[in-house]
mmCIF file of C-alpha atoms in Angstrom:
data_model
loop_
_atom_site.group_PDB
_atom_site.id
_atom_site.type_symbol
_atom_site.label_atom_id
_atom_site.label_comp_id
_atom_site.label_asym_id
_atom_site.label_seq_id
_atom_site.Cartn_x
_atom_site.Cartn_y
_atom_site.Cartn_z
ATOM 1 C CA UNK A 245 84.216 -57.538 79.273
ATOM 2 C CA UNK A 246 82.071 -54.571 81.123
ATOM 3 C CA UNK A 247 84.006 -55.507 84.157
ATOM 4 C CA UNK A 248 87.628 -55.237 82.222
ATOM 5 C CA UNK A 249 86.274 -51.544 80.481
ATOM 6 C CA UNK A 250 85.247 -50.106 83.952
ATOM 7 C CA UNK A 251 88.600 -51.050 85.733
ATOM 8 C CA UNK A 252 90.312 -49.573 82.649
ATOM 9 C CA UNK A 253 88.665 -46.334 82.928
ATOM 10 C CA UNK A 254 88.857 -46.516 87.053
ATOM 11 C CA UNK A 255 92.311 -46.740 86.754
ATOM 12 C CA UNK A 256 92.692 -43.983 84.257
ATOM 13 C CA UNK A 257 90.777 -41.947 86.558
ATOM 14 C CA UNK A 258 92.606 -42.361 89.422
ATOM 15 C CA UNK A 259 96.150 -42.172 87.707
ATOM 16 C CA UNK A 260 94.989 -38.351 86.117
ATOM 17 C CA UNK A 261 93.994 -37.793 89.642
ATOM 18 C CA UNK A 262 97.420 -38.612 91.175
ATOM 19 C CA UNK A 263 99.257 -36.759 88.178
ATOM 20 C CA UNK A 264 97.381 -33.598 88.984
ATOM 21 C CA UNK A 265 98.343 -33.508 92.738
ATOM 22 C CA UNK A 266 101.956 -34.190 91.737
ATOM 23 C CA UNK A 267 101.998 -31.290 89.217
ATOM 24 C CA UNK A 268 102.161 -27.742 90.282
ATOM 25 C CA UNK A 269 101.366 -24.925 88.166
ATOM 26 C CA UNK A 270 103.914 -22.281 86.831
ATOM 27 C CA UNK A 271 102.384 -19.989 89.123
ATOM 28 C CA UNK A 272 102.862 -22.737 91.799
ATOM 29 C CA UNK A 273 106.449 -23.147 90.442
ATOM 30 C CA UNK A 274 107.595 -19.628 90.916
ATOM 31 C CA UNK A 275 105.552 -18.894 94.418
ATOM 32 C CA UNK A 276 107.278 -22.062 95.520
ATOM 33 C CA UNK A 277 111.114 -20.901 94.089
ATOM 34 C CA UNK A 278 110.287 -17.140 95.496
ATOM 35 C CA UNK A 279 109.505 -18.434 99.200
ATOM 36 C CA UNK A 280 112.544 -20.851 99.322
ATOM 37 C CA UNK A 281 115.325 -18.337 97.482
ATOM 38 C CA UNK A 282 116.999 -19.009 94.470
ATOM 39 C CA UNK A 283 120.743 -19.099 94.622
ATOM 40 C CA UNK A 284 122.696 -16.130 94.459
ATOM 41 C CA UNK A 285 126.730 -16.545 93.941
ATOM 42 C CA UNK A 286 127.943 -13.126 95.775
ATOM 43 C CA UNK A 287 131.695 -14.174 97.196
ATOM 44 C CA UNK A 288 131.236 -18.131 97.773
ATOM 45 C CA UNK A 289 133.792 -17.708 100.252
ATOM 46 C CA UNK A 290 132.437 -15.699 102.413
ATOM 47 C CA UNK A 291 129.276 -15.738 101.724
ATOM 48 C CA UNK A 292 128.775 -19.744 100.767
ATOM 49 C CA UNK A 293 125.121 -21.013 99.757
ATOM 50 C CA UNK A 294 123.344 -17.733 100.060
ATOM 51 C CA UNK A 295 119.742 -17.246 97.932
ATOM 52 C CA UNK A 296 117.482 -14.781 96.809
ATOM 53 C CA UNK A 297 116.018 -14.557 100.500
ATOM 54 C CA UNK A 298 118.614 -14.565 102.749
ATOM 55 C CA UNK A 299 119.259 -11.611 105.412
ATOM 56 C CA UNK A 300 122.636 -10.931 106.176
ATOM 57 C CA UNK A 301 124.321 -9.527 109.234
ATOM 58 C CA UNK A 302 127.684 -8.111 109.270
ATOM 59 C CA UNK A 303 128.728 -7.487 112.463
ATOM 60 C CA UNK A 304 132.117 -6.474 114.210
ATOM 61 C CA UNK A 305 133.865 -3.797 116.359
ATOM 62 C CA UNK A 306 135.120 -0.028 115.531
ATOM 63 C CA UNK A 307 137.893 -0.789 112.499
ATOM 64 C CA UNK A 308 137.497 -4.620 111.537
ATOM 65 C CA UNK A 309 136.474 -3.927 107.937
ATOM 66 C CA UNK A 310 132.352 -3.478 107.944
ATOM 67 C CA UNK A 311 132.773 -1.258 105.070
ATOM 68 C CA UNK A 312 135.134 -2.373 103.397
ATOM 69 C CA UNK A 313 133.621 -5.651 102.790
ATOM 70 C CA UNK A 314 130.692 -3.633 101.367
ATOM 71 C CA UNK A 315 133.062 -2.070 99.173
ATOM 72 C CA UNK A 316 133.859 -5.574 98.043
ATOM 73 C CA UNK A 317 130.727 -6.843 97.742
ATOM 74 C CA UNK A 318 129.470 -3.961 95.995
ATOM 75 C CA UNK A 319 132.143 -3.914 93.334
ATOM 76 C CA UNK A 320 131.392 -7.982 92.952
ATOM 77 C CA UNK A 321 127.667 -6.773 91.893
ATOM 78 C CA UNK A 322 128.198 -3.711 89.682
ATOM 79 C CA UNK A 323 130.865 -5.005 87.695
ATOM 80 C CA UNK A 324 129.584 -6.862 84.128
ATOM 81 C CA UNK A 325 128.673 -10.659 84.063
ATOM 82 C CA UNK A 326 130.324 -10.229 80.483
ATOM 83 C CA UNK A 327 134.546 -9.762 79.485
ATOM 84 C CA UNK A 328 135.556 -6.780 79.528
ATOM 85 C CA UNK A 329 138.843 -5.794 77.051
ATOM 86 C CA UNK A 330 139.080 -9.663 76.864
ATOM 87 C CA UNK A 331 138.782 -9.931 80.566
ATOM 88 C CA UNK A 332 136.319 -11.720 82.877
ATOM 89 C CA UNK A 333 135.908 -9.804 85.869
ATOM 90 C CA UNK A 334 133.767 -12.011 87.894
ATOM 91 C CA UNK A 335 131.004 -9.114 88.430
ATOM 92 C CA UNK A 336 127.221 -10.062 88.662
ATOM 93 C CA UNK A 337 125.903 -7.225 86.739
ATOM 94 C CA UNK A 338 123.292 -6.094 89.362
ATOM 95 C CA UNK A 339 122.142 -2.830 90.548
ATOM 96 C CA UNK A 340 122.875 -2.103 94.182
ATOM 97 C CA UNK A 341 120.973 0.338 96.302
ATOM 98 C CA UNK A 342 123.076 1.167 99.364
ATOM 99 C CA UNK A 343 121.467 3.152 102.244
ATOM 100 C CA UNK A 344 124.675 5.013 104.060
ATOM 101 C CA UNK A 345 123.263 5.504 107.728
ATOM 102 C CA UNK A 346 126.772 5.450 109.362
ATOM 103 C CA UNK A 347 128.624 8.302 106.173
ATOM 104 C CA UNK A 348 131.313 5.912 106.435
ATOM 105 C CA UNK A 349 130.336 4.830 102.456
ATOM 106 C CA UNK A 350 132.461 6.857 100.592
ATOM 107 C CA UNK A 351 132.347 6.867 96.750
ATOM 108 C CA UNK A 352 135.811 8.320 95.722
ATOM 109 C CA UNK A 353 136.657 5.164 98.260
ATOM 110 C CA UNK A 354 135.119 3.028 95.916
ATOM 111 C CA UNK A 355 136.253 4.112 92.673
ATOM 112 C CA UNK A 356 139.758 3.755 94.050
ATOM 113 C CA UNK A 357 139.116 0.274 94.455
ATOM 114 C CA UNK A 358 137.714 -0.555 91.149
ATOM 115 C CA UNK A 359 140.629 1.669 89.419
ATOM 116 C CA UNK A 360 143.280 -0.251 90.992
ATOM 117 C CA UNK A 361 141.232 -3.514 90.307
ATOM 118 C CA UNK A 362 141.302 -3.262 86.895
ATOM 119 C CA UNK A 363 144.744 -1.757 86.401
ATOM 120 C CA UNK A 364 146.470 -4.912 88.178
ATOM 121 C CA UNK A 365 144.107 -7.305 85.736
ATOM 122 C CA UNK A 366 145.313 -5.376 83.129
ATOM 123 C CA UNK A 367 148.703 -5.206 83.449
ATOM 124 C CA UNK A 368 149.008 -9.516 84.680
ATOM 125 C CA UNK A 369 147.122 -9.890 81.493
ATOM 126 C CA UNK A 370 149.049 -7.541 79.577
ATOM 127 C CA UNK A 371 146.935 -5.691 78.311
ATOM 128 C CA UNK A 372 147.102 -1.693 77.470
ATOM 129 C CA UNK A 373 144.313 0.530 78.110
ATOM 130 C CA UNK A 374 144.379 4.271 78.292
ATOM 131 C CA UNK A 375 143.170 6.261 81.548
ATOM 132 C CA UNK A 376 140.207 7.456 80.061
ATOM 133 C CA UNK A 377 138.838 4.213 78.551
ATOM 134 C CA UNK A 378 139.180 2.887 82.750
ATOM 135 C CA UNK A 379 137.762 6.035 83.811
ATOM 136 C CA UNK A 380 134.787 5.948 81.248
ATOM 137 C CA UNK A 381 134.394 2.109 82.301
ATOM 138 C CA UNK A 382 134.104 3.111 86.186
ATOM 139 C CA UNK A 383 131.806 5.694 85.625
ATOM 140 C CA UNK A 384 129.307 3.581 83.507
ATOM 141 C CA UNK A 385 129.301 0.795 85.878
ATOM 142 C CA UNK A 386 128.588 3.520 88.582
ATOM 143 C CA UNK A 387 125.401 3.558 87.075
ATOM 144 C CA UNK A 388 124.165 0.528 88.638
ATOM 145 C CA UNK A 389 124.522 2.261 92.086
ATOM 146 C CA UNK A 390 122.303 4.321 93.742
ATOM 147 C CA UNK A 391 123.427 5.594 97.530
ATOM 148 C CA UNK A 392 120.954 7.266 99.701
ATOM 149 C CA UNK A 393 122.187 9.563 102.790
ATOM 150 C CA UNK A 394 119.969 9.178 106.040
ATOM 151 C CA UNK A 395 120.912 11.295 109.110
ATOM 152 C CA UNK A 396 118.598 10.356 111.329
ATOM 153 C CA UNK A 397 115.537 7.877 111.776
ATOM 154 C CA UNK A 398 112.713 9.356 110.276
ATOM 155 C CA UNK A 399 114.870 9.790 106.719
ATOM 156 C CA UNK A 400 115.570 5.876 107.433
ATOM 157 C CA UNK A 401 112.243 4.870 107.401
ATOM 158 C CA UNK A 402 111.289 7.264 104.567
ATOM 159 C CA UNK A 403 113.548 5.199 102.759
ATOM 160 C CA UNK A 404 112.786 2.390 103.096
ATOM 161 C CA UNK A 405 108.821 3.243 102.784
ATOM 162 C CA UNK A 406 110.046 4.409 98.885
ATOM 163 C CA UNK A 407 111.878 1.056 98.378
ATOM 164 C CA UNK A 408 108.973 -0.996 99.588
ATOM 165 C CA UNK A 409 106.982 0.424 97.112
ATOM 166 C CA UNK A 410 109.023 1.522 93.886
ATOM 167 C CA UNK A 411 108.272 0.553 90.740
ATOM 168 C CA UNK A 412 111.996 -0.657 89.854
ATOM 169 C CA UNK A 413 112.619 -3.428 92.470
ATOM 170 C CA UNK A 414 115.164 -5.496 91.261
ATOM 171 C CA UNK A 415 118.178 -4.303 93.081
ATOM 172 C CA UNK A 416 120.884 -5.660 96.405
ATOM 173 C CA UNK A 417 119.506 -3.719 98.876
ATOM 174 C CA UNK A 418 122.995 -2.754 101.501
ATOM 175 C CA UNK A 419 122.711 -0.721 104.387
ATOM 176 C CA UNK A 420 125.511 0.739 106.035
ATOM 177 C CA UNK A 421 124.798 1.042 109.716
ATOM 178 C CA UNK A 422 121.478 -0.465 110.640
ATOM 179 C CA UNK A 423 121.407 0.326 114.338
ATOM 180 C CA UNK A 424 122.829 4.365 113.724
ATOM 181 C CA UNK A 425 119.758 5.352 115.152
ATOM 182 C CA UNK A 426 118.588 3.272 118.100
ATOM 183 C CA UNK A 427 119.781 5.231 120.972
ATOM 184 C CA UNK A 428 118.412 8.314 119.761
ATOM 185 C CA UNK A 429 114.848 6.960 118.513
ATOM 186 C CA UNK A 430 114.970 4.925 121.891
ATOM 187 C CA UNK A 431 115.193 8.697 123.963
ATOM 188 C CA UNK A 432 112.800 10.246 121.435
ATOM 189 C CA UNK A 433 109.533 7.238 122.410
ATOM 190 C CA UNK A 434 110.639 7.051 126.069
ATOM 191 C CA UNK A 435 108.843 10.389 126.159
ATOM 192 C CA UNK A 436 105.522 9.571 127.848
ATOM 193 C CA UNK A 437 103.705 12.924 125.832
ATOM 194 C CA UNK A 438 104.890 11.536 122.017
ATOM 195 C CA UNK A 439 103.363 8.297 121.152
ATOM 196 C CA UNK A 440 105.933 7.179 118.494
ATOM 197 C CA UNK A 441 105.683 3.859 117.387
ATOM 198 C CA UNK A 442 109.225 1.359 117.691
ATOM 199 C CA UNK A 443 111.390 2.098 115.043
ATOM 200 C CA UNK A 444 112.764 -0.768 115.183
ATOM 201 C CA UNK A 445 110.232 -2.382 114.516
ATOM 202 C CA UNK A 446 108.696 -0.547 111.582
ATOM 203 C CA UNK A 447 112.371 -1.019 109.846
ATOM 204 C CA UNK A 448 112.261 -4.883 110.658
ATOM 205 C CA UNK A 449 108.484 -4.946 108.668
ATOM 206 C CA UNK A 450 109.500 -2.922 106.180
ATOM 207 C CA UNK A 451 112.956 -5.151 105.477
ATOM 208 C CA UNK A 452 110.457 -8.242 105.241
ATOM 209 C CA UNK A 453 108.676 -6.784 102.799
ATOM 210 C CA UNK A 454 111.972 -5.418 100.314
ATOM 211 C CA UNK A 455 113.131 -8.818 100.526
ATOM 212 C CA UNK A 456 110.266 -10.721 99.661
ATOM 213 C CA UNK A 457 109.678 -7.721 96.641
ATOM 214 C CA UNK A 458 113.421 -7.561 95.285
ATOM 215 C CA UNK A 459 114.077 -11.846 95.505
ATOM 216 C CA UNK A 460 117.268 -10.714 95.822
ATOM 217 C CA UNK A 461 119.495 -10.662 99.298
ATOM 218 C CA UNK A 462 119.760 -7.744 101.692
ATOM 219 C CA UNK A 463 122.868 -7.240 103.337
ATOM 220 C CA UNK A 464 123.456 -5.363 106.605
ATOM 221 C CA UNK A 465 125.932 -3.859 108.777
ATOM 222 C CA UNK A 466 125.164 -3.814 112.447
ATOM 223 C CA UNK A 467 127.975 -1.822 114.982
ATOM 224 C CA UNK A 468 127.693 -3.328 118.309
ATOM 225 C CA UNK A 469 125.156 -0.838 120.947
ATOM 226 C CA UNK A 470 127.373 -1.670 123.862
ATOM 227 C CA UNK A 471 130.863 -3.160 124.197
ATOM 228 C CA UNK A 472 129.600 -6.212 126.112
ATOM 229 C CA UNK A 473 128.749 -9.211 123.616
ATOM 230 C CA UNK A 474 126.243 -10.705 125.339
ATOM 231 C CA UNK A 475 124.381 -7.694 126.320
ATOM 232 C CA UNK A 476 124.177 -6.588 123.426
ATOM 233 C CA UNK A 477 122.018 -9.447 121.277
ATOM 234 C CA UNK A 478 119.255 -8.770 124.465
ATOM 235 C CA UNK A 479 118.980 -5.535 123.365
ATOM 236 C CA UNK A 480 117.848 -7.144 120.153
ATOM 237 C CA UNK A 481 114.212 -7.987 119.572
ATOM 238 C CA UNK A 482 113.307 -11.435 118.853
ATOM 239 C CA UNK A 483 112.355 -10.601 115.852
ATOM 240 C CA UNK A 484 114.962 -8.545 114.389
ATOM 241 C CA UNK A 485 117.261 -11.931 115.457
ATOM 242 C CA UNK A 486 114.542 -14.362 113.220
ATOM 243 C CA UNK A 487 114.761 -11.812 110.126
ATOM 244 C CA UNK A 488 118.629 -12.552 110.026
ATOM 245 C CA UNK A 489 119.463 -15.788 108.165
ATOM 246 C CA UNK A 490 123.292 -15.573 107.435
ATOM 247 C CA UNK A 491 125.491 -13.470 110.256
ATOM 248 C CA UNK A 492 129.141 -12.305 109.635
ATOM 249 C CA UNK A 493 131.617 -11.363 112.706
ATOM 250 C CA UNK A 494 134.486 -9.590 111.739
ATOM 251 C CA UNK A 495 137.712 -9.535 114.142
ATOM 252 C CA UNK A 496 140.585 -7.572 113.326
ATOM 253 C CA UNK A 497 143.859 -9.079 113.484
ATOM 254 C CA UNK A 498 146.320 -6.508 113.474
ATOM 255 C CA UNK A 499 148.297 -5.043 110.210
ATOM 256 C CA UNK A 500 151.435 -4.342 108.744
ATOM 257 C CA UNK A 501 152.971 -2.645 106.229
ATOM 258 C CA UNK A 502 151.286 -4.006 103.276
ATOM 259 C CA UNK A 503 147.452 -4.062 105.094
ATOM 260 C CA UNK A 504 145.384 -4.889 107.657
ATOM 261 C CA UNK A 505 144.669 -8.166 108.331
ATOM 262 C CA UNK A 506 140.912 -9.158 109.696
ATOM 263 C CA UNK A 507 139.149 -12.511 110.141
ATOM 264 C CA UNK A 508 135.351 -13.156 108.910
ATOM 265 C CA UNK A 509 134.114 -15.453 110.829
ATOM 266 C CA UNK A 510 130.713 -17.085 109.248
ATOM 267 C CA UNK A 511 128.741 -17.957 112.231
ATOM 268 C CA UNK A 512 126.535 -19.670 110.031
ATOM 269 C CA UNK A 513 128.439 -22.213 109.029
ATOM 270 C CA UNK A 514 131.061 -22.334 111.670
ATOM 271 C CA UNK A 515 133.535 -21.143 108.595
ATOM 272 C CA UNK A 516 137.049 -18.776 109.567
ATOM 273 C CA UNK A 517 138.075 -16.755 105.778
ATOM 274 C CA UNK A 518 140.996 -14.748 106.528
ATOM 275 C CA UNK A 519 140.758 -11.723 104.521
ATOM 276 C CA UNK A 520 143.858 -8.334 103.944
ATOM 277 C CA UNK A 521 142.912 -4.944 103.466
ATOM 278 C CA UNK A 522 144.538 -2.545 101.610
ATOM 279 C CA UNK A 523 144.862 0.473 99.192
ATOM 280 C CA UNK A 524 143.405 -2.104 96.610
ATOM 281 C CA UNK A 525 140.446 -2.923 98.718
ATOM 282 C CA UNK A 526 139.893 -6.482 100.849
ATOM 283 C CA UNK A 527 141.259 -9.468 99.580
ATOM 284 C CA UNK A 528 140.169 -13.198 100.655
ATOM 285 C CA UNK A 529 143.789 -14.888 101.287
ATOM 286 C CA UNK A 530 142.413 -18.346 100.780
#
């Protein structure tokens, strides 16, 4: 009977010890869901399976679109997760913060888009709206966007020194133009009387760190430094390459009347989306 009782209670023992390792905290739970990236649904077409943690690189010559697709993906984020005038808009209802490096960002641009958005939901719905309700409409979910103007490196890293440590993190962090400043910074340290740290290489730390704050993705343009391909990833440290997790290339394909047309090609996942351009902002023709 002793002998029964003791195996009883070993057993119990060693079952609450192999419970425990099996269980993980919440704390555990969250560190765990934080490290690996939740997922975040921003354009499944292009932008299939990305999370919370993902880095994304939009690359492409002079003219294939860059922008525009932030335009597109901005307007996906900013618009409400909730109907609007009876309407589901397919927005995400998350603030952006979009750092323009390159001025190509322009707002009135963006409006533009969102006006003629709405208006062609509106009228396939049939639905009647006055100007001022839209206008009153674009200009609250304007709100969610905040666009900083950087003209040359040291406003960069400023930057992105406040967003590492503001108080408000949950935002997309987009920047327009990530490599605006590498030839110039690259002429200012090859001085041998300035010792200037690598930009670079301050902005690559610094993007680890938003990311990892925010849990949400960060989403990059990069123009290409020289007009040869292959030359121009070596110009690329290592570790700007390992910070990147998703990478868009965008061709362009030629236009007509209508739009342009452009091809995103998701390196990725070996995926082709061919996406139009036009007055109504980019359009996946899927």
């Amino acid at each position: 009977m002793h002998s029964s009782s003791s195996t009883i209670i070993c057993s119990n023992s060693c079952y609450r010890v192999v419970m425990a390792s099996l269980c993980e905290t919440g704390a555990q739970l969250f560190s765990r869901l934080e490290q690996n990236g939740c997922h975040f649904p921003l354009e499944e077409h292009i932008l299939p399976q990305l999370t919370t943690q993902d880095v994304v690189e939009i690359t492409g010559g002079p003219g294939s679109g860059k922008t525009e697709l932030l335009y597109h993906l901005v307007v996906h984020c900013i618009l409400p997760d909730t109907p609007w005038k009876g309407l589901d808009l397919g927005g995400l209802n998350k603030k952006v913060m979009l750092i323009n490096n390159d001025l190509h960002f322009n707002l009135f641009r963006l409006m533009k888009i969102m006006e003629r958005r709405l208006r062609y939901l509106l009228v396939a719905n049939s639905i009647s709206v006055n100007v001022t309700e839209i206008s009153s409409f674009i200009n609250e979910r304007l709100k969610m966007l905040d666009i900083l103007k950087c003209t040359n490196c040291d406003e960069f890293i400023c930057s992105l020194r406040y967003l590492e440590v503001a108080q408000n993190r949950r935002y997309i962090l987009m920047i327009d133009g990530i490599m605006s400043f590498y030839w110039s910074s690259k002429m200012r340290s090859s001085y041998p009387t300035t010792k200037i740290p690598d930009s670079m290489s301050i902005v690559i730390s610094l993007l680890k760190n938003i990311c990892r704050n925010c849990n949400f993705p960060v989403i990059i343009t990069r123009r290409n430094l020289v007009s040869s391909p292959g030359y121009d990833k070596s110009l690329l440290p290592a570790t700007w390459r390992n910070l990147v997790t998703k990478k868009l290339e965008l061709v362009f394909e030629g236009c007509n009347e209508k739009a342009s047309n452009i091809n995103v090609h998701n390196i990725t996942f070996g995926v082709k989306v061919r996406c139009a351009i036009s007055n109504s902002g980019l359009k996946v023709c899927c």
